[in-house]
Amino acid sequence: MAPENVKDIKMRIIHMTQIYDLLQMTSLIEFYINSEGKQIDATSRRILGANGNDEELIEHSLKTRWCVETSVCSTSNGTCTTSINIPLNCPTSPEYGYDDEFMRSEIMVLTTAAQNENPQLCFNNQLPTMKLYQVRTVNCSTEYNDVTCVGYTSFDTKRKVISISFKGAHGQDQIKELTNYCMKYGLESYYSVTNGKIFKVIQDYFLLLWNGGMQQDLRNLKYKYPSYELWVNGHSLGSSLAWAASAWIVNIGLYKPEEMKVVVMGASRMSDYNWAAWHTKTFPFNFHILHRSDPVAHTPTFVPSTNTTLFFPKTEVWYNNYMRQGDPFQVCQEADVFFQMILIILLLGILPGLSIAQNCSSCVSSGNSWCVESSQCNSTFVACKTLISLQLNCPARPDPRYAYDDNFMRTQQLALAAASHTTKPQLCFE
């Protein structure tokens, strides 16, 4: 999948009006894109070691690249507009073909059922031979009583399948905690099969569910149905938990990768390069499905606390439409569509917006530049990749006296705007 051209783009501000729980935190997400599209890749970081600074990493990663247009390895970009500098992004096709009907009629039912207190109700309508085994719910927060993690196990004697499914995030508190903890605690390694790392908060969430009954449930089902295939799936936060589960299950030797189907939807990046590369190589049936408007897939790709660039494992399936029955899709041959750019997202509902806005405004008005990563004026922070030099681009909320009113916009302003497209506006008013 070709990434959008960022050559002349300094900044894009995208208003998202249908971002379910994320809207409770902020009505504006600002995307700052490095105009040269240079990425600090994990391969370079591993070669140079943890002490290598970002300028050295960028210089190293640009030494040799594969040019997609010419199919030539080069030390110079020249006229090449799409270049690759990490192995994970080399175009490859998945071992198993993608089946849109299978995903819609079976996997979608399993992931959607996780949102229901009684998943069996979904099975009865769509997958009558699938039977619920156990639902597990745990409080996975030390700060909020309403933050829970949910997963369930099920089995199908007709399909000869055991399934383990995870629910997505719900509520402002859980989204706030996830975002804060990802940035605060960063990534850690938990495996004997790979030195790759995932977000600590994701592994913590998963282990609370795993040790809260899901492990025993899965072992019971495997004991009863030892030859059955294991399906691992989830949506949003559930996708991260599903990825963590798949890795852990293989790590402890409960299932072999070839006995599993891993499919997630609306996933966010949750791992470093080594983990993504290992997961890609390990699981032959491994898809993550993304819709063009899914905000979760556009979460930060760089974690300053652990100096880590985040990656997707393969294989991504991209729906650049409404995902109706029969709509086209693209099976991406690269691991990550953002491999040519650095994408940093400022969530104004999480960052101390007012003080940052004031400091940024003062800094820029004096002729200096504000560093987003370090929140400093004229910062010497080596990982600073996003500089603000215009006062208008300093993060700021709208005047609190004039909060955005969706109902007002829909029932009045939208009617006025729509009326301008007819020769008789009064007909719309009536």
Short mmCIF file of C-alpha atoms in Angstrom, two decimals:
data_model
loop_
_atom_site.label_atom_id
_atom_site.label_comp_id
_atom_site.label_asym_id
_atom_site.label_seq_id
_atom_site.Cartn_x
_atom_site.Cartn_y
_atom_site.Cartn_z
CA MET A 1 0.00 0.00 0.00
CA ALA A 2 1.54 3.31 -1.02
CA PRO A 3 1.76 5.88 1.80
CA GLU A 4 0.44 9.35 1.11
CA ASN A 5 2.96 11.84 -0.23
CA VAL A 6 4.48 13.89 2.59
CA LYS A 7 7.17 15.73 0.63
CA ASP A 8 5.63 19.15 0.94
CA ILE A 9 3.48 18.56 4.01
CA LYS A 10 4.50 20.29 7.23
CA MET A 11 1.36 19.61 9.18
CA ARG A 12 -2.13 18.25 8.79
CA ILE A 13 -4.88 18.81 11.31
CA ILE A 14 -7.58 16.22 11.12
CA HIS A 15 -10.94 16.70 12.86
CA MET A 16 -12.45 13.34 13.70
CA THR A 17 -16.13 13.40 14.60
CA GLN A 18 -16.84 9.69 14.90
CA ILE A 19 -14.14 8.27 17.14
CA TYR A 20 -16.32 6.47 19.72
CA ASP A 21 -14.64 6.53 23.15
CA LEU A 22 -11.65 8.52 21.93
CA LEU A 23 -13.96 11.49 21.36
CA GLN A 24 -14.57 11.63 25.10
CA MET A 25 -10.96 12.66 25.52
CA THR A 26 -10.38 15.07 22.64
CA SER A 27 -12.15 16.47 19.60
CA LEU A 28 -8.91 17.28 17.84
CA ILE A 29 -5.86 15.19 16.94
CA GLU A 30 -2.95 16.95 15.34
CA PHE A 31 -0.72 14.95 13.06
CA TYR A 32 2.79 16.30 12.75
CA ILE A 33 4.68 14.68 9.88
CA ASN A 34 8.41 15.00 9.31
CA SER A 35 8.62 16.70 5.92
CA GLU A 36 11.51 14.51 4.75
CA GLY A 37 9.86 11.26 5.83
CA LYS A 38 12.93 9.94 7.65
CA GLN A 39 12.32 7.18 10.19
CA ILE A 40 14.59 5.93 12.95
CA ASP A 41 14.45 2.21 12.32
CA ALA A 42 14.93 -0.46 14.96
CA THR A 43 17.61 -2.24 12.91
CA SER A 44 19.83 0.84 13.09
CA ARG A 45 19.07 1.22 16.78
CA ARG A 46 20.13 -2.36 17.43
CA ILE A 47 23.37 -1.91 15.45
CA LEU A 48 24.36 1.29 17.20
CA GLY A 49 23.18 0.27 20.65
CA ALA A 50 20.98 2.12 23.12
CA ASN A 51 23.33 5.10 23.33
CA GLY A 52 23.22 5.99 19.65
CA ASN A 53 21.49 9.33 19.16
CA ASP A 54 18.74 9.90 16.64
CA GLU A 55 20.89 11.88 14.21
CA GLU A 56 23.33 8.95 13.97
CA LEU A 57 20.44 6.55 13.54
CA ILE A 58 18.91 8.55 10.74
CA GLU A 59 22.28 8.85 9.02
CA HIS A 60 22.83 5.09 9.28
CA SER A 61 19.34 4.15 8.09
CA LEU A 62 19.76 6.30 5.00
CA LYS A 63 23.02 4.66 3.87
CA THR A 64 21.39 1.82 1.96
CA ARG A 65 17.81 1.54 0.79
CA TRP A 66 15.80 -0.62 -1.56
CA CYS A 67 14.07 1.43 -4.21
CA VAL A 68 10.61 0.06 -4.96
CA GLU A 69 10.34 1.80 -8.35
CA THR A 70 13.67 0.57 -9.74
CA SER A 71 14.10 -2.66 -7.72
CA VAL A 72 17.67 -1.60 -7.04
CA CYS A 73 19.64 -1.34 -3.80
CA SER A 74 21.19 2.11 -3.57
CA THR A 75 23.03 4.42 -1.21
CA SER A 76 21.26 7.42 -2.68
CA ASN A 77 17.58 8.21 -2.97
CA GLY A 78 17.96 9.93 -6.33
CA THR A 79 14.57 9.96 -8.04
CA CYS A 80 13.28 7.12 -5.87
CA THR A 81 10.02 8.13 -4.21
CA THR A 82 9.36 4.88 -2.30
CA SER A 83 12.34 3.34 -0.54
CA ILE A 84 12.68 0.62 2.10
CA ASN A 85 15.43 0.43 4.71
CA ILE A 86 14.22 -2.36 7.03
CA PRO A 87 13.68 -6.06 6.13
CA LEU A 88 10.20 -6.23 7.66
CA ASN A 89 8.91 -3.77 5.07
CA CYS A 90 10.23 -5.71 2.09
CA PRO A 91 7.16 -6.67 0.01
CA THR A 92 6.07 -10.27 0.64
CA SER A 93 2.78 -12.11 0.28
CA PRO A 94 1.25 -13.97 3.26
CA GLU A 95 1.52 -17.75 3.38
CA TYR A 96 -2.28 -18.08 3.49
CA GLY A 97 -4.62 -16.18 1.22
CA TYR A 98 -6.97 -13.66 2.79
CA ASP A 99 -10.64 -14.73 2.76
CA ASP A 100 -13.01 -11.79 3.17
CA GLU A 101 -16.06 -14.01 3.59
CA PHE A 102 -14.41 -16.06 6.35
CA MET A 103 -13.50 -12.88 8.21
CA ARG A 104 -17.03 -11.46 7.91
CA SER A 105 -19.03 -14.60 8.66
CA GLU A 106 -16.87 -16.13 11.39
CA ILE A 107 -14.07 -13.98 12.81
CA MET A 108 -16.21 -10.83 12.88
CA VAL A 109 -18.86 -12.72 14.84
CA LEU A 110 -16.28 -13.84 17.41
CA THR A 111 -14.80 -10.37 17.90
CA THR A 112 -18.21 -8.69 18.05
CA ALA A 113 -19.48 -11.25 20.54
CA ALA A 114 -16.81 -10.10 23.00
CA GLN A 115 -18.74 -6.83 23.38
CA ASN A 116 -21.79 -8.75 24.65
CA GLU A 117 -22.15 -9.93 28.24
CA ASN A 118 -23.45 -13.19 26.81
CA PRO A 119 -21.51 -14.03 23.60
CA GLN A 120 -23.70 -17.09 23.06
CA LEU A 121 -26.52 -14.80 21.89
CA CYS A 122 -24.33 -13.76 18.94
CA PHE A 123 -23.40 -17.37 18.21
CA ASN A 124 -27.03 -18.48 18.19
CA ASN A 125 -27.78 -16.02 15.39
CA GLN A 126 -24.61 -16.34 13.31
CA LEU A 127 -22.56 -19.39 14.38
CA PRO A 128 -25.00 -21.85 15.97
CA THR A 129 -22.42 -24.62 16.31
CA MET A 130 -20.06 -22.35 18.29
CA LYS A 131 -20.54 -22.79 22.04
CA LEU A 132 -19.44 -20.42 24.79
CA TYR A 133 -17.18 -22.01 27.38
CA GLN A 134 -16.38 -19.20 29.82
CA VAL A 135 -16.30 -15.40 30.05
CA ARG A 136 -13.60 -13.84 32.24
CA THR A 137 -13.68 -10.27 33.53
CA VAL A 138 -11.00 -8.69 35.72
CA ASN A 139 -10.39 -5.23 37.06
CA CYS A 140 -7.14 -4.38 35.30
CA SER A 141 -6.47 -0.97 36.84
CA THR A 142 -5.06 0.19 40.14
CA GLU A 143 -6.53 3.66 39.60
CA TYR A 144 -10.07 3.14 38.31
CA ASN A 145 -12.81 0.80 39.47
CA ASP A 146 -14.57 0.91 36.10
CA VAL A 147 -11.57 -0.25 34.04
CA THR A 148 -12.01 -3.92 33.22
CA CYS A 149 -10.45 -6.38 30.80
CA VAL A 150 -12.70 -9.00 29.28
CA GLY A 151 -12.08 -12.17 27.32
CA TYR A 152 -13.86 -15.41 26.63
CA THR A 153 -13.23 -18.92 25.36
CA SER A 154 -15.49 -20.93 23.05
CA PHE A 155 -15.41 -24.10 20.98
CA ASP A 156 -17.00 -25.57 17.87
CA THR A 157 -17.15 -29.35 17.41
CA LYS A 158 -18.22 -28.98 13.76
CA ARG A 159 -15.32 -26.72 12.78
CA LYS A 160 -12.98 -28.45 15.24
CA VAL A 161 -11.96 -25.08 16.65
CA ILE A 162 -11.23 -23.54 20.03
CA SER A 163 -11.41 -19.75 20.12
CA ILE A 164 -10.04 -17.20 22.56
CA SER A 165 -11.38 -13.66 22.09
CA PHE A 166 -10.79 -10.29 23.74
CA LYS A 167 -12.98 -7.23 24.21
CA GLY A 168 -11.93 -3.74 23.13
CA ALA A 169 -11.41 -0.70 25.35
CA HIS A 170 -14.46 0.99 26.80
CA GLY A 171 -14.87 4.29 28.57
CA GLN A 172 -12.76 7.40 29.00
CA ASP A 173 -10.87 6.12 32.05
CA GLN A 174 -9.54 3.05 30.27
CA ILE A 175 -8.43 4.98 27.20
CA LYS A 176 -6.76 7.60 29.38
CA GLU A 177 -4.94 4.95 31.43
CA LEU A 178 -3.84 3.03 28.34
CA THR A 179 -2.42 6.13 26.70
CA ASN A 180 -0.68 7.35 29.84
CA TYR A 181 0.78 3.96 30.75
CA CYS A 182 2.02 3.23 27.25
CA MET A 183 4.00 6.46 27.25
CA LYS A 184 5.05 6.27 30.92
CA TYR A 185 6.16 2.64 31.22
CA GLY A 186 7.05 1.91 27.61
CA LEU A 187 7.96 -1.57 26.36
CA GLU A 188 9.54 -4.61 27.98
CA SER A 189 10.55 -8.13 26.93
CA TYR A 190 8.76 -11.13 28.44
CA TYR A 191 9.70 -14.08 26.27
CA SER A 192 12.24 -16.86 25.87
CA VAL A 193 11.41 -17.24 22.16
CA THR A 194 12.26 -13.64 21.21
CA ASN A 195 14.01 -10.61 22.67
CA GLY A 196 11.28 -8.42 21.18
CA LYS A 197 9.31 -6.08 23.41
CA ILE A 198 5.68 -5.06 23.80
CA PHE A 199 3.96 -2.40 25.88
CA LYS A 200 4.16 -3.25 29.57
CA VAL A 201 0.56 -2.19 30.16
CA ILE A 202 -0.67 -4.60 27.47
CA GLN A 203 1.22 -7.54 28.96
CA ASP A 204 -0.01 -6.60 32.44
CA TYR A 205 -3.61 -6.47 31.22
CA PHE A 206 -3.24 -9.81 29.46
CA LEU A 207 -1.65 -11.59 32.42
CA LEU A 208 -4.40 -10.41 34.74
CA LEU A 209 -6.92 -12.09 32.43
CA TRP A 210 -4.71 -15.10 31.81
CA ASN A 211 -4.13 -15.76 35.49
CA GLY A 212 -7.71 -14.78 36.26
CA GLY A 213 -9.07 -17.96 34.69
CA MET A 214 -8.44 -17.85 30.94
CA GLN A 215 -5.35 -20.02 31.12
CA GLN A 216 -7.20 -22.80 32.93
CA ASP A 217 -10.19 -22.46 30.59
CA LEU A 218 -7.97 -22.88 27.54
CA ARG A 219 -6.09 -25.80 29.07
CA ASN A 220 -9.38 -27.53 29.90
CA LEU A 221 -10.57 -27.13 26.31
CA LYS A 222 -7.26 -28.31 24.87
CA TYR A 223 -7.33 -31.36 27.13
CA LYS A 224 -10.83 -32.22 25.89
CA TYR A 225 -10.15 -31.35 22.23
CA PRO A 226 -6.39 -31.85 21.76
CA SER A 227 -6.46 -31.84 17.93
CA TYR A 228 -8.57 -28.69 17.52
CA GLU A 229 -7.18 -25.55 15.90
CA LEU A 230 -6.88 -22.44 18.08
CA TRP A 231 -8.27 -19.11 16.84
CA VAL A 232 -7.05 -15.95 18.60
CA ASN A 233 -8.89 -12.71 17.90
CA GLY A 234 -9.93 -9.28 19.22
CA HIS A 235 -10.73 -5.69 18.33
CA SER A 236 -9.04 -2.43 19.38
CA LEU A 237 -7.53 -3.10 22.84
CA GLY A 238 -8.70 -6.65 22.28
CA SER A 239 -6.40 -6.88 19.27
CA SER A 240 -3.39 -6.00 21.41
CA LEU A 241 -4.45 -8.56 24.02
CA ALA A 242 -4.91 -11.15 21.24
CA TRP A 243 -1.41 -10.48 19.92
CA ALA A 244 -0.01 -10.71 23.45
CA ALA A 245 -1.95 -13.95 24.01
CA SER A 246 -0.72 -15.55 20.78
CA ALA A 247 2.89 -14.79 21.67
CA TRP A 248 2.52 -16.02 25.25
CA ILE A 249 0.76 -19.25 24.25
CA VAL A 250 3.62 -20.12 21.89
CA ASN A 251 6.21 -18.95 24.41
CA ILE A 252 4.97 -21.45 27.04
CA GLY A 253 4.53 -24.21 24.45
CA LEU A 254 0.78 -24.65 24.86
CA TYR A 255 0.20 -24.55 21.07
CA LYS A 256 2.42 -24.52 18.02
CA PRO A 257 2.08 -21.48 15.71
CA GLU A 258 0.95 -23.64 12.78
CA GLU A 259 -1.99 -24.81 14.93
CA MET A 260 -3.27 -21.26 15.31
CA LYS A 261 -5.11 -18.58 13.33
CA VAL A 262 -4.39 -15.05 14.58
CA VAL A 263 -6.76 -12.34 13.32
CA VAL A 264 -7.22 -8.91 14.90
CA MET A 265 -9.17 -5.81 13.91
CA GLY A 266 -8.50 -2.12 14.50
CA ALA A 267 -5.10 -2.80 16.02
CA SER A 268 -2.67 -0.20 17.32
CA ARG A 269 1.10 -0.60 17.17
CA MET A 270 2.25 -2.22 20.41
CA SER A 271 5.72 -3.65 19.78
CA ASP A 272 9.26 -2.89 18.76
CA TYR A 273 10.81 -4.09 15.50
CA ASN A 274 12.18 -7.37 16.89
CA TRP A 275 8.82 -8.49 18.27
CA ALA A 276 6.97 -7.54 15.09
CA ALA A 277 9.52 -9.38 12.95
CA TRP A 278 9.35 -12.46 15.19
CA HIS A 279 5.54 -12.50 15.22
CA THR A 280 5.45 -12.14 11.43
CA LYS A 281 7.88 -15.00 10.91
CA THR A 282 6.35 -17.26 13.57
CA PHE A 283 2.63 -17.26 12.72
CA PRO A 284 1.80 -18.39 9.16
CA PHE A 285 -1.88 -17.37 9.50
CA ASN A 286 -1.65 -13.83 10.81
CA PHE A 287 -3.82 -10.89 9.69
CA HIS A 288 -4.79 -7.53 11.13
CA ILE A 289 -7.70 -5.76 9.49
CA LEU A 290 -7.87 -1.97 9.33
CA HIS A 291 -10.57 0.42 8.19
CA ARG A 292 -9.53 3.80 6.81
CA SER A 293 -11.33 5.72 9.58
CA ASP A 294 -10.17 3.66 12.53
CA PRO A 295 -8.36 6.08 14.89
CA VAL A 296 -6.67 3.38 16.94
CA ALA A 297 -4.37 2.52 14.05
CA HIS A 298 -3.11 6.13 14.05
CA THR A 299 -1.75 6.14 17.57
CA PRO A 300 1.88 7.24 18.19
CA THR A 301 4.68 5.38 16.42
CA PHE A 302 7.46 6.57 18.71
CA VAL A 303 7.78 6.14 22.50
CA PRO A 304 10.22 8.70 23.99
CA SER A 305 10.34 7.01 27.45
CA THR A 306 12.05 3.93 26.01
CA ASN A 307 13.37 5.52 22.79
CA THR A 308 11.43 2.96 20.73
CA THR A 309 9.90 3.07 17.27
CA LEU A 310 6.72 0.97 17.08
CA PHE A 311 5.86 -1.49 14.33
CA PHE A 312 2.97 -3.60 13.09
CA PRO A 313 3.60 -7.29 12.38
CA LYS A 314 2.42 -8.54 9.00
CA THR A 315 -0.06 -8.95 7.37
CA GLU A 316 -2.25 -5.85 7.22
CA VAL A 317 -5.49 -5.88 5.23
CA TRP A 318 -6.66 -2.37 4.33
CA TYR A 319 -10.26 -1.38 3.57
CA ASN A 320 -10.29 2.08 2.02
CA ASN A 321 -14.11 2.18 1.87
CA TYR A 322 -17.19 1.49 3.99
CA MET A 323 -16.40 -2.25 4.31
CA ARG A 324 -19.70 -3.25 2.78
CA GLN A 325 -20.19 -6.77 1.48
CA GLY A 326 -18.19 -7.04 -1.72
CA ASP A 327 -16.11 -3.89 -1.13
CA PRO A 328 -12.50 -4.20 -2.33
CA PHE A 329 -9.58 -4.52 0.06
CA GLN A 330 -5.82 -4.51 -0.18
CA VAL A 331 -3.55 -7.14 1.36
CA CYS A 332 -0.47 -5.07 2.17
CA GLN A 333 2.92 -6.54 1.36
CA GLU A 334 4.73 -4.18 3.73
CA ALA A 335 4.46 -4.40 7.51
CA ASP A 336 3.65 -0.75 8.07
CA VAL A 337 2.27 1.88 5.71
CA PHE A 338 4.03 4.61 7.69
CA PHE A 339 7.55 3.27 7.11
CA GLN A 340 8.56 6.46 5.24
CA MET A 341 7.39 8.96 7.85
CA ILE A 342 7.41 9.76 11.52
CA LEU A 343 3.91 10.22 12.87
CA ILE A 344 3.45 11.90 16.24
CA ILE A 345 0.02 12.40 17.69
CA LEU A 346 -0.74 15.03 20.28
CA LEU A 347 -3.77 14.06 22.33
CA LEU A 348 -4.88 17.37 23.78
CA GLY A 349 -7.08 15.63 26.32
CA ILE A 350 -4.02 13.96 27.85
CA LEU A 351 -1.22 16.47 27.57
CA PRO A 352 -1.36 19.46 29.90
CA GLY A 353 -2.76 21.49 27.05
CA LEU A 354 -3.17 24.93 28.57
CA SER A 355 0.34 25.27 30.02
CA ILE A 356 1.88 23.82 26.87
CA ALA A 357 -0.11 26.26 24.74
CA GLN A 358 1.02 29.22 26.83
CA ASN A 359 4.67 28.14 26.85
CA CYS A 360 4.62 27.32 23.16
CA SER A 361 2.97 30.63 22.32
CA SER A 362 5.54 32.62 24.32
CA CYS A 363 8.39 30.67 22.76
CA VAL A 364 7.23 31.10 19.17
CA SER A 365 6.27 34.76 19.58
CA SER A 366 9.87 35.49 20.59
CA GLY A 367 11.14 34.06 17.31
CA ASN A 368 12.17 30.65 18.63
CA SER A 369 10.91 27.11 17.96
CA TRP A 370 8.98 24.90 20.36
CA CYS A 371 9.98 21.21 20.64
CA VAL A 372 6.91 18.99 21.01
CA GLU A 373 8.77 15.97 22.42
CA SER A 374 10.60 17.79 25.24
CA SER A 375 8.07 20.63 25.76
CA GLN A 376 10.97 23.09 25.70
CA CYS A 377 11.86 26.25 23.83
CA ASN A 378 14.91 25.93 21.56
CA SER A 379 15.36 22.40 22.89
CA THR A 380 18.60 20.48 22.41
CA PHE A 381 16.69 17.24 22.97
CA VAL A 382 18.26 14.90 20.40
CA ALA A 383 15.01 13.06 19.67
CA CYS A 384 13.19 16.26 18.84
CA LYS A 385 11.62 15.69 15.46
CA THR A 386 8.61 17.98 15.70
CA LEU A 387 9.25 21.72 15.91
CA ILE A 388 6.57 24.41 16.00
CA SER A 389 7.53 27.83 14.66
CA LEU A 390 4.08 29.32 14.08
CA GLN A 391 1.93 30.55 16.94
CA LEU A 392 -1.21 29.28 15.24
CA ASN A 393 0.13 25.72 15.44
CA CYS A 394 0.66 25.77 19.21
CA PRO A 395 -1.76 23.26 20.84
CA ALA A 396 -4.80 25.02 22.27
CA ARG A 397 -8.38 24.23 23.11
CA PRO A 398 -11.25 26.40 21.84
CA ASP A 399 -12.74 29.01 24.16
CA PRO A 400 -14.51 26.99 26.91
CA ARG A 401 -17.51 29.33 26.64
CA TYR A 402 -18.17 27.92 23.19
CA ALA A 403 -18.02 24.16 23.48
CA TYR A 404 -18.64 22.22 20.31
CA ASP A 405 -22.30 21.14 20.10
CA ASP A 406 -22.79 18.23 17.71
CA ASN A 407 -26.58 18.46 17.85
CA PHE A 408 -26.51 22.19 16.99
CA MET A 409 -24.23 21.52 14.04
CA ARG A 410 -26.37 18.70 12.71
CA THR A 411 -29.83 20.22 13.19
CA GLN A 412 -29.10 23.85 12.28
CA GLN A 413 -25.74 24.55 10.66
CA LEU A 414 -25.83 21.46 8.48
CA ALA A 415 -29.33 22.38 7.26
CA LEU A 416 -28.15 25.88 6.32
CA ALA A 417 -25.09 24.57 4.51
CA ALA A 418 -27.07 21.91 2.66
CA ALA A 419 -29.68 24.46 1.60
CA SER A 420 -27.02 26.35 -0.37
CA HIS A 421 -26.88 23.45 -2.82
CA THR A 422 -30.45 23.90 -3.97
CA THR A 423 -32.07 26.66 -6.02
CA LYS A 424 -34.85 26.92 -3.40
CA PRO A 425 -33.26 26.90 0.08
CA GLN A 426 -36.65 27.52 1.70
CA LEU A 427 -37.64 23.95 0.84
CA CYS A 428 -34.88 22.70 3.12
CA PHE A 429 -35.91 25.06 5.91
CA GLU A 430 -39.48 23.85 5.81
#
